[in-house]
Short mmCIF file of C-alpha atoms and ligand atoms in Angstrom, two decimals:
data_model
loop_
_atom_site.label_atom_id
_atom_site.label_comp_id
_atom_site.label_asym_id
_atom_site.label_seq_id
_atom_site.Cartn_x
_atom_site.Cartn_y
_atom_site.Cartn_z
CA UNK U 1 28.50 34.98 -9.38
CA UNK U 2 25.46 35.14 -11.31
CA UNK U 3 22.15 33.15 -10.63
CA UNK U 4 20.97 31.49 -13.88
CA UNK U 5 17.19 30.49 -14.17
CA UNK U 6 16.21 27.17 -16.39
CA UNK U 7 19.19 26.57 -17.68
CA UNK U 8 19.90 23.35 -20.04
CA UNK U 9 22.27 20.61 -18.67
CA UNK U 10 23.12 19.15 -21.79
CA UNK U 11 26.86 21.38 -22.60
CA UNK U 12 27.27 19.90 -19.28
CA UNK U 13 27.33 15.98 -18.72
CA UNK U 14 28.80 13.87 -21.14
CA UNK U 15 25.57 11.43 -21.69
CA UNK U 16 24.57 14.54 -23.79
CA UNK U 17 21.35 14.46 -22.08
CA UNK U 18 18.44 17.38 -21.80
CA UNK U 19 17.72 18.18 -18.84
CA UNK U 20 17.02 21.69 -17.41
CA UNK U 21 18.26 23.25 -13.88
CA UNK U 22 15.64 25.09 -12.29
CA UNK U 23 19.10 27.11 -10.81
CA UNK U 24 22.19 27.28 -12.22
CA UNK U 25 25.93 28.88 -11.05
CA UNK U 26 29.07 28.55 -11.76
CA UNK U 27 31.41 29.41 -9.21
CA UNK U 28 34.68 30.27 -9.91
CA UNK U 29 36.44 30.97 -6.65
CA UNK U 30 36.47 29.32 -2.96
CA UNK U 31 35.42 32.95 -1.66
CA UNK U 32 32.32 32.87 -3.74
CA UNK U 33 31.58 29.27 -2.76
CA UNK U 34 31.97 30.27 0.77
CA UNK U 35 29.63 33.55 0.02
CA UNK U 36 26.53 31.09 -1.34
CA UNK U 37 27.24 28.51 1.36
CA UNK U 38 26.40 31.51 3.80
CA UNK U 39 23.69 33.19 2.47
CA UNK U 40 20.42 32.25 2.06
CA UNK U 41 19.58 31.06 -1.42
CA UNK U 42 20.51 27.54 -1.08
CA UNK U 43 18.40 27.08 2.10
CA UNK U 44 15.59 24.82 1.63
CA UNK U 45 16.68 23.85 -2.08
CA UNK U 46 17.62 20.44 -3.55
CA UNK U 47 21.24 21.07 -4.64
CA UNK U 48 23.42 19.15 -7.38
CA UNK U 49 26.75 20.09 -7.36
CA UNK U 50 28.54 19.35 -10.59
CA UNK U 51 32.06 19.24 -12.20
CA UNK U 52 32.30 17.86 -16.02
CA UNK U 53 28.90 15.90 -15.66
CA UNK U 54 30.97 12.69 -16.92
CA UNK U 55 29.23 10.30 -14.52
CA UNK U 56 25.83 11.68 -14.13
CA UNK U 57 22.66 10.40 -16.20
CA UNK U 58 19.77 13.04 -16.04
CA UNK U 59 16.60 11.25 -16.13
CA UNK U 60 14.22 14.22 -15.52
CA UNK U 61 14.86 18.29 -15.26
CA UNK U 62 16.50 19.07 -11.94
CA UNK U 63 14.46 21.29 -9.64
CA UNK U 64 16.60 22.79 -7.49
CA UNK U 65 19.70 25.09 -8.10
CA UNK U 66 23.10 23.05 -10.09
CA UNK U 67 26.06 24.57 -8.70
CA UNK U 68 29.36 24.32 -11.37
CA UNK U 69 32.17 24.53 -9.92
CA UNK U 70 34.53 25.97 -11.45
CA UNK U 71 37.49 26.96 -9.12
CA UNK U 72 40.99 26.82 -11.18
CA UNK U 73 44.18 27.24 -9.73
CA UNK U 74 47.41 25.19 -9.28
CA UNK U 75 50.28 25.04 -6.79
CA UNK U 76 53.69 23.01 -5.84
CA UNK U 77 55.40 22.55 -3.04
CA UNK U 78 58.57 20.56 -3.09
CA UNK U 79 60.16 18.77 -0.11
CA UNK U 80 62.62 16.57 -1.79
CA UNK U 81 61.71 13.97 -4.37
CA UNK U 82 58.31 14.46 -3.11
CA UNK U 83 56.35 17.48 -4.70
CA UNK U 84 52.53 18.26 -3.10
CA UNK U 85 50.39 19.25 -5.56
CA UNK U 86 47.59 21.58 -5.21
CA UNK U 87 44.54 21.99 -7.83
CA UNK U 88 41.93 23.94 -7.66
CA UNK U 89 38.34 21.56 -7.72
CA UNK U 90 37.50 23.22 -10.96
CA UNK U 91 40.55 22.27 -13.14
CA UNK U 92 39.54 19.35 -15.99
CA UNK U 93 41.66 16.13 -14.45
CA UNK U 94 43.60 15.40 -17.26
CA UNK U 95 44.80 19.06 -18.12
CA UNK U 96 45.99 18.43 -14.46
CA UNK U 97 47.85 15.10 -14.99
CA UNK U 98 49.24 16.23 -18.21
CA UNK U 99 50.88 19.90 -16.71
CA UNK U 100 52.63 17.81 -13.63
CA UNK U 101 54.45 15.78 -16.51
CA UNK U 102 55.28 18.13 -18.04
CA UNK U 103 57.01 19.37 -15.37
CA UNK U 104 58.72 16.74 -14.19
CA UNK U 105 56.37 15.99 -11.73
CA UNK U 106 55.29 12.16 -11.51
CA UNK U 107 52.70 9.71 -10.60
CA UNK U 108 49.47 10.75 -12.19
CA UNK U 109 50.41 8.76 -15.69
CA UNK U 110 47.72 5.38 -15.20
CA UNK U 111 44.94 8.21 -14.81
CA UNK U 112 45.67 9.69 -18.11
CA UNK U 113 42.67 10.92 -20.24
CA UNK U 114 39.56 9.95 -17.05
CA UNK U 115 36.89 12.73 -18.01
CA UNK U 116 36.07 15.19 -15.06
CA UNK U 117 37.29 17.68 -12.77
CA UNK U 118 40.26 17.33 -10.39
CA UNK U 119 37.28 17.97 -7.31
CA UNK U 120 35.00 15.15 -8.30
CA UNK U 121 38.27 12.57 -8.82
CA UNK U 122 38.13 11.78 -4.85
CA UNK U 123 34.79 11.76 -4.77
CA UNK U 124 34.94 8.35 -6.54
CA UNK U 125 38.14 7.69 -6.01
CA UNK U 126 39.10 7.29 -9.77
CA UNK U 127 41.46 4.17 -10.40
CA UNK U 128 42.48 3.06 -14.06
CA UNK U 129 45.35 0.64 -15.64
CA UNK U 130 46.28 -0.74 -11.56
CA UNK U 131 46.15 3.32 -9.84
CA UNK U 132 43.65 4.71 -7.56
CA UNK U 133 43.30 8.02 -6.50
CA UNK U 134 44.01 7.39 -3.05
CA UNK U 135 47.71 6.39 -3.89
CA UNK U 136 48.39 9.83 -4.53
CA UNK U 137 46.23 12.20 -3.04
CA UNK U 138 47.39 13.73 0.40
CA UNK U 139 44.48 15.92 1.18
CA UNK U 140 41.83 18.21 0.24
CA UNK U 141 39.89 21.32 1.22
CA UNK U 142 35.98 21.62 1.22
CA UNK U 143 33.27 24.04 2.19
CA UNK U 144 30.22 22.70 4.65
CA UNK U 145 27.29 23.62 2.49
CA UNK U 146 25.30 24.20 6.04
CA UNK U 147 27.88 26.34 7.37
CA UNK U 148 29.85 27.77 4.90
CA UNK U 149 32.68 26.39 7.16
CA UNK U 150 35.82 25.18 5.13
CA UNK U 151 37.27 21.99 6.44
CA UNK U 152 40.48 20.17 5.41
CA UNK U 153 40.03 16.29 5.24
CA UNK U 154 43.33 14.37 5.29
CA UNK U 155 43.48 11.18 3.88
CA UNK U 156 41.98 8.55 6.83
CA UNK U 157 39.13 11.19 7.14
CA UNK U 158 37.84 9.88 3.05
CA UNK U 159 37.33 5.93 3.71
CA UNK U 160 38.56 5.56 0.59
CA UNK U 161 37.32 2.01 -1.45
CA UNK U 162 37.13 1.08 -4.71
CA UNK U 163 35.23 3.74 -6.46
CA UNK U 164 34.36 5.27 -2.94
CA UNK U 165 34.96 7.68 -0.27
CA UNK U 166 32.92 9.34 2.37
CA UNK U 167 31.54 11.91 0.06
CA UNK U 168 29.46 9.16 -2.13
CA UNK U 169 28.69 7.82 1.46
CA UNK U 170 27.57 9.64 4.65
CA UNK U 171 29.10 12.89 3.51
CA UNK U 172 27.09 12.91 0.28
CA UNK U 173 25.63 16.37 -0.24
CA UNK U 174 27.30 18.22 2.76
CA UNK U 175 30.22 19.47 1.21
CA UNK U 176 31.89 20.82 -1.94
CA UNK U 177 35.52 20.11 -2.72
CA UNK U 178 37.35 23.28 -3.27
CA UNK U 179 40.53 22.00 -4.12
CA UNK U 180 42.59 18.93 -3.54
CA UNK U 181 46.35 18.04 -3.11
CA UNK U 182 48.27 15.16 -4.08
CA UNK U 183 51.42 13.74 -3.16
CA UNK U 184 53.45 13.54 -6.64
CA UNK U 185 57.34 12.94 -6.79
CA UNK U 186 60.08 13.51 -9.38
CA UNK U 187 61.07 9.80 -9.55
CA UNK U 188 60.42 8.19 -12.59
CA UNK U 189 60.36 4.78 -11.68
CA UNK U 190 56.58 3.39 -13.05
CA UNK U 191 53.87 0.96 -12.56
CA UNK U 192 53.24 -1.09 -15.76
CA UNK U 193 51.74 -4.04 -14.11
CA UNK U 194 48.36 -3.56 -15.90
CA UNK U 195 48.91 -5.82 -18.41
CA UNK U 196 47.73 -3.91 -21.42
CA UNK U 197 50.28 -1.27 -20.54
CA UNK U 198 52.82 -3.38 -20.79
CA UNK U 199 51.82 -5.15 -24.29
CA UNK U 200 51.48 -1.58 -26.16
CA UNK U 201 54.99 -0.91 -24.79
CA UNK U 202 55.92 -3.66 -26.21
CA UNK U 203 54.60 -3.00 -29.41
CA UNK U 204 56.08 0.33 -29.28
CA UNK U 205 59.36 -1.13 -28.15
CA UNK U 206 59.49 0.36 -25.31
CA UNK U 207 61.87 -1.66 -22.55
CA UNK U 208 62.44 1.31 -20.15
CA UNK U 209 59.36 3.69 -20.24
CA UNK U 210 59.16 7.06 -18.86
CA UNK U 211 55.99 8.02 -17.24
CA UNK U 212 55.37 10.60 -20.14
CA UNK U 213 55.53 6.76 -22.57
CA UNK U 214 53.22 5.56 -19.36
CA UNK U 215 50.90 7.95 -20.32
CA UNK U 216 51.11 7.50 -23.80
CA UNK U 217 50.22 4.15 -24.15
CA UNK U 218 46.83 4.56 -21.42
CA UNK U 219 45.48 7.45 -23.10
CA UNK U 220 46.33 4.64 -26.48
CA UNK U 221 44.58 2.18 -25.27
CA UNK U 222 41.70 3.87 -23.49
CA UNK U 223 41.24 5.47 -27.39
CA UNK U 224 40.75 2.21 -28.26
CA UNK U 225 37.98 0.89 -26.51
CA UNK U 226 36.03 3.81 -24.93
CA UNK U 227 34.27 5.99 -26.63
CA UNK U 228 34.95 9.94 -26.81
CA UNK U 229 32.03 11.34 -25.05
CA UNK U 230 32.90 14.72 -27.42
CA UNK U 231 31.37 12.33 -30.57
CA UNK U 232 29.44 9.51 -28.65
CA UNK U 233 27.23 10.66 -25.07
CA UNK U 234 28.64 8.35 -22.37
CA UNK U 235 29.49 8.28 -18.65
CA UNK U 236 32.76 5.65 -18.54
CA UNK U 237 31.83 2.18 -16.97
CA UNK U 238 28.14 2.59 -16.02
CA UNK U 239 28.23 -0.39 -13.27
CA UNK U 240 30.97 -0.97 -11.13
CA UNK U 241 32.79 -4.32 -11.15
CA UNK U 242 31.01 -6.46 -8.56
CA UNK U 243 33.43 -8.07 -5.51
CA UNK U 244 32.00 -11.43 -4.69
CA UNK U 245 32.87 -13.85 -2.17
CA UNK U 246 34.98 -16.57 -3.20
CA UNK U 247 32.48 -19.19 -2.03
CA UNK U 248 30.19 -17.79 -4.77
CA UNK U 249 33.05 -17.00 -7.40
CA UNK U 250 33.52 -20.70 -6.41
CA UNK U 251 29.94 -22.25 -7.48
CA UNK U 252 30.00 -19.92 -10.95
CA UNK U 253 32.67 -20.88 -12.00
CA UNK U 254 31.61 -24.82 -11.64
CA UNK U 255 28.81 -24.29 -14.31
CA UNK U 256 30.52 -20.77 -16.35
CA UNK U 257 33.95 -22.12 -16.68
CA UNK U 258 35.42 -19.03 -18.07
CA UNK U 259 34.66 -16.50 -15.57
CA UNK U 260 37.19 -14.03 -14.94
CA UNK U 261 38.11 -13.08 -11.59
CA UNK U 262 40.52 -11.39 -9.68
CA UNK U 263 41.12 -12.47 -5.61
CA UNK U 264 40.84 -9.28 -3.08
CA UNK U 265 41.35 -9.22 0.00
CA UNK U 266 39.40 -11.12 3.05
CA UNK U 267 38.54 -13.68 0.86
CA UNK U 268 36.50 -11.81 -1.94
CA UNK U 269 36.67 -11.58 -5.88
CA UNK U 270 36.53 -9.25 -8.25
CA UNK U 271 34.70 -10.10 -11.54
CA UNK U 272 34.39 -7.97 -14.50
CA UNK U 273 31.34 -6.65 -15.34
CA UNK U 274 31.94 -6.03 -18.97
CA UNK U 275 31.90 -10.04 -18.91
CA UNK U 276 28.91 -10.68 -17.13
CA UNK U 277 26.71 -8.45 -19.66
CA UNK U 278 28.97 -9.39 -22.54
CA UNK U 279 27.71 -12.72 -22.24
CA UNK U 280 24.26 -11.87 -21.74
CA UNK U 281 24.44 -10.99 -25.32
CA UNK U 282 24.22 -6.80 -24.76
CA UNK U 283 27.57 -6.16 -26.41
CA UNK U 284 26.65 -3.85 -29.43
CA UNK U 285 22.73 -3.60 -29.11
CA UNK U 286 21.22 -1.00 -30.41
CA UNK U 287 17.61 0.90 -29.29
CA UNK U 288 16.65 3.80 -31.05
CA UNK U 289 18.96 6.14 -30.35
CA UNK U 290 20.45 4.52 -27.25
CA UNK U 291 22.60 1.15 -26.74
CA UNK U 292 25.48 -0.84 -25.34
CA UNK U 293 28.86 0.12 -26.61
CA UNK U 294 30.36 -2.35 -29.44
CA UNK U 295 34.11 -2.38 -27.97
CA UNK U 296 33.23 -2.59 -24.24
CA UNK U 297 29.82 -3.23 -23.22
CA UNK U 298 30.17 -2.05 -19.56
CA UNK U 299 29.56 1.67 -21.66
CA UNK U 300 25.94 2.91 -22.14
CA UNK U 301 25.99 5.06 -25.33
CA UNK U 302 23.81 7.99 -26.70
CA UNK U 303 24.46 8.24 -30.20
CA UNK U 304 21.96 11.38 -30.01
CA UNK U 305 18.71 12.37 -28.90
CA UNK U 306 18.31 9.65 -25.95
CA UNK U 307 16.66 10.37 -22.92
CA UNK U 308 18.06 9.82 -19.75
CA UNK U 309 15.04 7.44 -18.42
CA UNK U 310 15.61 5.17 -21.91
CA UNK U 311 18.97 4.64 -20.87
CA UNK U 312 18.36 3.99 -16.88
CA UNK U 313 15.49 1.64 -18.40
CA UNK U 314 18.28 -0.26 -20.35
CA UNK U 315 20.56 -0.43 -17.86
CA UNK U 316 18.18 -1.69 -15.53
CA UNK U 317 17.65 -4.45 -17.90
CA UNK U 318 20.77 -5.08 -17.85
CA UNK U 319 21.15 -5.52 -14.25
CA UNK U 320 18.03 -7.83 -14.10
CA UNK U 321 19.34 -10.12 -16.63
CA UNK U 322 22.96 -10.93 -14.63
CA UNK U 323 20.94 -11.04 -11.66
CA UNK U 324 19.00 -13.75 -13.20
CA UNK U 325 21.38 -15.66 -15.49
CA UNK U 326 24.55 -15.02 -12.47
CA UNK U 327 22.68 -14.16 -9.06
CA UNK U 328 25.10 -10.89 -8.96
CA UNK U 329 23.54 -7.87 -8.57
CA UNK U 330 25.13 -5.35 -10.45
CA UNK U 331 25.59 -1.53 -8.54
CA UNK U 332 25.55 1.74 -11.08
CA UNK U 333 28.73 3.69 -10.99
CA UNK U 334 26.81 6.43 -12.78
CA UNK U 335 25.13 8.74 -10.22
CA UNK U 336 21.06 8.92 -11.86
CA UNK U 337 19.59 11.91 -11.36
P1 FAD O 1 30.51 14.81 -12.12
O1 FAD O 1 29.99 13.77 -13.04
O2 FAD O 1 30.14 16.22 -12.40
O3 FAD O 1 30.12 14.45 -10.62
C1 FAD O 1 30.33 13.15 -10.11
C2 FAD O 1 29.94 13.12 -8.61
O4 FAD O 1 30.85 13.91 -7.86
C3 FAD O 1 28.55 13.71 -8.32
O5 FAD O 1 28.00 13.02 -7.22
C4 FAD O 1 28.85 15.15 -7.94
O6 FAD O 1 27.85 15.73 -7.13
C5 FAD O 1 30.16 14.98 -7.19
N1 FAD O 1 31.04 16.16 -7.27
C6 FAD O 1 31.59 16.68 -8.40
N2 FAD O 1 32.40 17.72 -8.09
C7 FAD O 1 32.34 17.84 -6.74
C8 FAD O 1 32.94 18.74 -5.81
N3 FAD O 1 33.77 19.72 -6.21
N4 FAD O 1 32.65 18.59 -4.50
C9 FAD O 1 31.83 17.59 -4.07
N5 FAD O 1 31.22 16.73 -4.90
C10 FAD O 1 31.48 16.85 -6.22
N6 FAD O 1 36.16 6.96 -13.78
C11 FAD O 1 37.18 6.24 -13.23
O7 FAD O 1 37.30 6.15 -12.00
N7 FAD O 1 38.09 5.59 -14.01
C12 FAD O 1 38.05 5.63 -15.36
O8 FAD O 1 38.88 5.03 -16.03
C13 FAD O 1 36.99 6.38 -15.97
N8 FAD O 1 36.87 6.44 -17.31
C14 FAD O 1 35.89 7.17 -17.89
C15 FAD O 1 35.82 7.24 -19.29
C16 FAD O 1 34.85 7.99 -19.91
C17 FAD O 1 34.81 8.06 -21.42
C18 FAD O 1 33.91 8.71 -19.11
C19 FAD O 1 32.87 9.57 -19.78
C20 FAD O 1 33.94 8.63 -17.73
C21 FAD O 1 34.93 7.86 -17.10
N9 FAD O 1 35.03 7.75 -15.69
C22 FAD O 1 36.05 7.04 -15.12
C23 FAD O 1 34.03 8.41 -14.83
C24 FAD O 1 34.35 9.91 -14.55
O9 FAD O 1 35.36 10.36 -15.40
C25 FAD O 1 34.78 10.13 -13.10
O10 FAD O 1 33.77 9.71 -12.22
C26 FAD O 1 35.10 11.59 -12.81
O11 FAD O 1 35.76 11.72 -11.57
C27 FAD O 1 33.85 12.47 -12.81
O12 FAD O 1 34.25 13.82 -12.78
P2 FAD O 1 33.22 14.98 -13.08
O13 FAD O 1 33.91 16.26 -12.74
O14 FAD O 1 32.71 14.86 -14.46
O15 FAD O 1 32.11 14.68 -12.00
N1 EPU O 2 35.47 -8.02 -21.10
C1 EPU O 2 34.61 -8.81 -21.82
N2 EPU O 2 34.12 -8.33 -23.00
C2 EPU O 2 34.47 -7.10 -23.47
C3 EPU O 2 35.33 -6.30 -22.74
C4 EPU O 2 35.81 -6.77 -21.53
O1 EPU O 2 34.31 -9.94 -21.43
O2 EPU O 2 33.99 -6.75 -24.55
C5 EPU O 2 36.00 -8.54 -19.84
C6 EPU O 2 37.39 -9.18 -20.04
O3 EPU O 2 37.47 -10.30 -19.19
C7 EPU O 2 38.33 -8.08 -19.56
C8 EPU O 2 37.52 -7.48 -18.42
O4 EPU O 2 36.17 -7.50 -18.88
O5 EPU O 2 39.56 -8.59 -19.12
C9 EPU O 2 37.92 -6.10 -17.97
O6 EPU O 2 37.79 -5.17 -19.04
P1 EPU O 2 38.63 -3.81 -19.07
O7 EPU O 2 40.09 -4.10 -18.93
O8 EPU O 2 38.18 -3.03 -20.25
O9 EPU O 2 38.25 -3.04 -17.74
P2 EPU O 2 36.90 -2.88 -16.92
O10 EPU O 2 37.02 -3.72 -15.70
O11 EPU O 2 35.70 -3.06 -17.76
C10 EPU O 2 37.78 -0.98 -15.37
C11 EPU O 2 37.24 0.31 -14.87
C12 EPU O 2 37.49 1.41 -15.89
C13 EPU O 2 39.01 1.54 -16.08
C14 EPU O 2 39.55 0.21 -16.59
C15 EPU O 2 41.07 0.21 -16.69
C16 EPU O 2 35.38 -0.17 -13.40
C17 EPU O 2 33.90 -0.19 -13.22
N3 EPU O 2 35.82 0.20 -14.61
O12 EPU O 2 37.03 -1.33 -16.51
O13 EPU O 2 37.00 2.63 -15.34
O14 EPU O 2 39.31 2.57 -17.01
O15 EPU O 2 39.18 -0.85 -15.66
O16 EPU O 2 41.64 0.17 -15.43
O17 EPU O 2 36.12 -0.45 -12.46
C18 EPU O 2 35.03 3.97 -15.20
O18 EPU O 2 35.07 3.79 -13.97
O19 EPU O 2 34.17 4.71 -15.74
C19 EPU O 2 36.03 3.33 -16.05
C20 EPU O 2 36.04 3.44 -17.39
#
């Protein structure tokens, strides 16, 4: 484990953005993590900990020490149908999902292809095509960055929400994920209910998928509308979908007729985001070398050489003008730094 002194963050979070770390290290093992926790060079520092830096925006140089984790390792247990998966924090999420397939081992398919490490996917609970995290995942280890302590958190300890859990909440900044394991299975019945699943299945003529097809047509269709942060800088959705109550979903849709939404429980509504800024007239603009993605506006883009505060500037323009024009607040997914 090696200390690194002003590093640059920019091989490390997809927005492409540079920033420097006053600190930098990349841990590779639990033991190490455990070792830092303990000693004394994290006391009294501002700490980032960071996995593939594919929802962070760096709007200034970080001064305090970046810790990369970078803990590999992967495990099964079977017990039945049922197979409990364990991955090391470090391990990129889709290398992940795609070695359980191949194996045989099933339920990760609608979270083909999300950026990121396996240790930051609970941390926002990741969901995509009708699949959260929390549908799979059984439990996970993590070290108490005060303590050095390691602590297992089983599912009701993570208050789970949509694009939540206790470690974006009160927990945020206490601990570091080590590794986390899911509850897979060798069944191959699949969940195609997303509706664009099911059309490029379709298309495909597909009438009895397998979840390797599953994952076929997401990582298809996500190729299709979001940009690869390896050619364009960008963090996934940068706001999360606001939930409304249905008394307000109500009035908007008396005078915008066309609103999407989609009921939740206790009386709430989901509305996409992408259509509140879409028609606000973002989709596709351009500034300098920053803008709103032409296929799906709810992506912020750096097409090179943006700074991180000229894209939290445009985003919080954004966010003013559906406050104004909708009275919905908009709430970044993206963590800004
Ligand atoms: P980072 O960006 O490095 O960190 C994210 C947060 O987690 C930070 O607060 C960080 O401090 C914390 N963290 C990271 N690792 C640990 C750890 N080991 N212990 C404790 N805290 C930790 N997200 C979705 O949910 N669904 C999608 O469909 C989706 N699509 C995307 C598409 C694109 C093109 C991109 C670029 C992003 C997309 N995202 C999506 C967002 C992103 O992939 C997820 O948030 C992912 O889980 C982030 O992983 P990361 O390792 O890059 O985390
Ligand atoms: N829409 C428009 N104009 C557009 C595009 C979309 O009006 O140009 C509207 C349409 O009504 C469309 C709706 O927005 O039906 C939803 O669009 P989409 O299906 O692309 O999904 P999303 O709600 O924008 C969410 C997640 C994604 C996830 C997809 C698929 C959030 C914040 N985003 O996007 O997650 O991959 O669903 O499940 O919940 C991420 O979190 O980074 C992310 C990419």
């Amino acid at each position: 484990m090696t200390i690194q002194e002003h590093v640059s963050l920019q091989p490390y979070n997809t927005f492409g953005i540079d920033a420097n770390a006053r600190y930098f290290v990349e841990i590779r093992t639990e033991e190490e993590l455990v070792a830092l926790c303990k000693g004394d060079f994290l006391k009294d520092k501002n700490l980032l900990i960071l996995g593939g830096g594919s929802n962070m925006l760096f709007t200034q140089d970080f001064d305090g020490i970046v810790i990369k984790n970078s803990i590999q390792g992967f495990d099964t247990k079977h017990a039945g149908e049922t197979i409990y998966v364990t991955a090391g924090a470090g391990m990129v999420w889709h290398e992940l999902v795609l070695k359980t397939l191949e194996n045989g081992i099933n339920g990760l398919e609608n979270l083909s292809l999300i950026p990121g490490t396996v240790g930051a996917a609970p941390v926002q609970n990741i969901g995509a095509y009708g699949v959260e995290l929390k549908d799979l995942f059984f439990e996970l280890k993590a070290i108490e960055i005060d303590s050095g302590e390691v602590k297992t958190f089983l599912h009701e300890e993570c208050a789970f929400d949509y694009r939540y859990s206790v470690f974006k909440g009160p927990l945020k900044g206490k601990y570091i994920i080590s590794s986390v394991t899911l509850k897979l299975h060798t069944s191959i019945e699949v969940n195609t209910s997303y509706g664009a699943i099911n059309s490029t299945l379709n298309e495909w003529n597909i009438a009895n998928p397998t979840p390797k097809e599953v994952s076929d047509a997401v990582i298809h269709i996500r190729q299709s509308k979001l940009p690869d942060p390896a050619k364009v800088g960008n963090a996934g959705s940068f706001f999360k979908n606001p939930v409304i109550t249905k008394k307000q979903y109500d009035l908007l849709k008396s005078e915008f007729e066309t609103i999407p939404g989609y009921p939740q429980p206790n009386n709430r509504v989901k509305v996409p985001a992408a259509w509140l800024i879409d028609q606000n007239g973002w989709k596709g603009k351009t500034l300098g070398n920053i803008g709103v993605n032409p296929k799906q506006p709810l992506v912020l883009v750096n097409y090179g050489g943006g700074k991180g505060a000229e894209l939290k500037e445009l985003a919080y323009s954004i966010l003013d003008s559906v406050k104004e024009r909708f009275g919905i607040e908009l709430e970044p997914e993206v963590n800004i730094i």
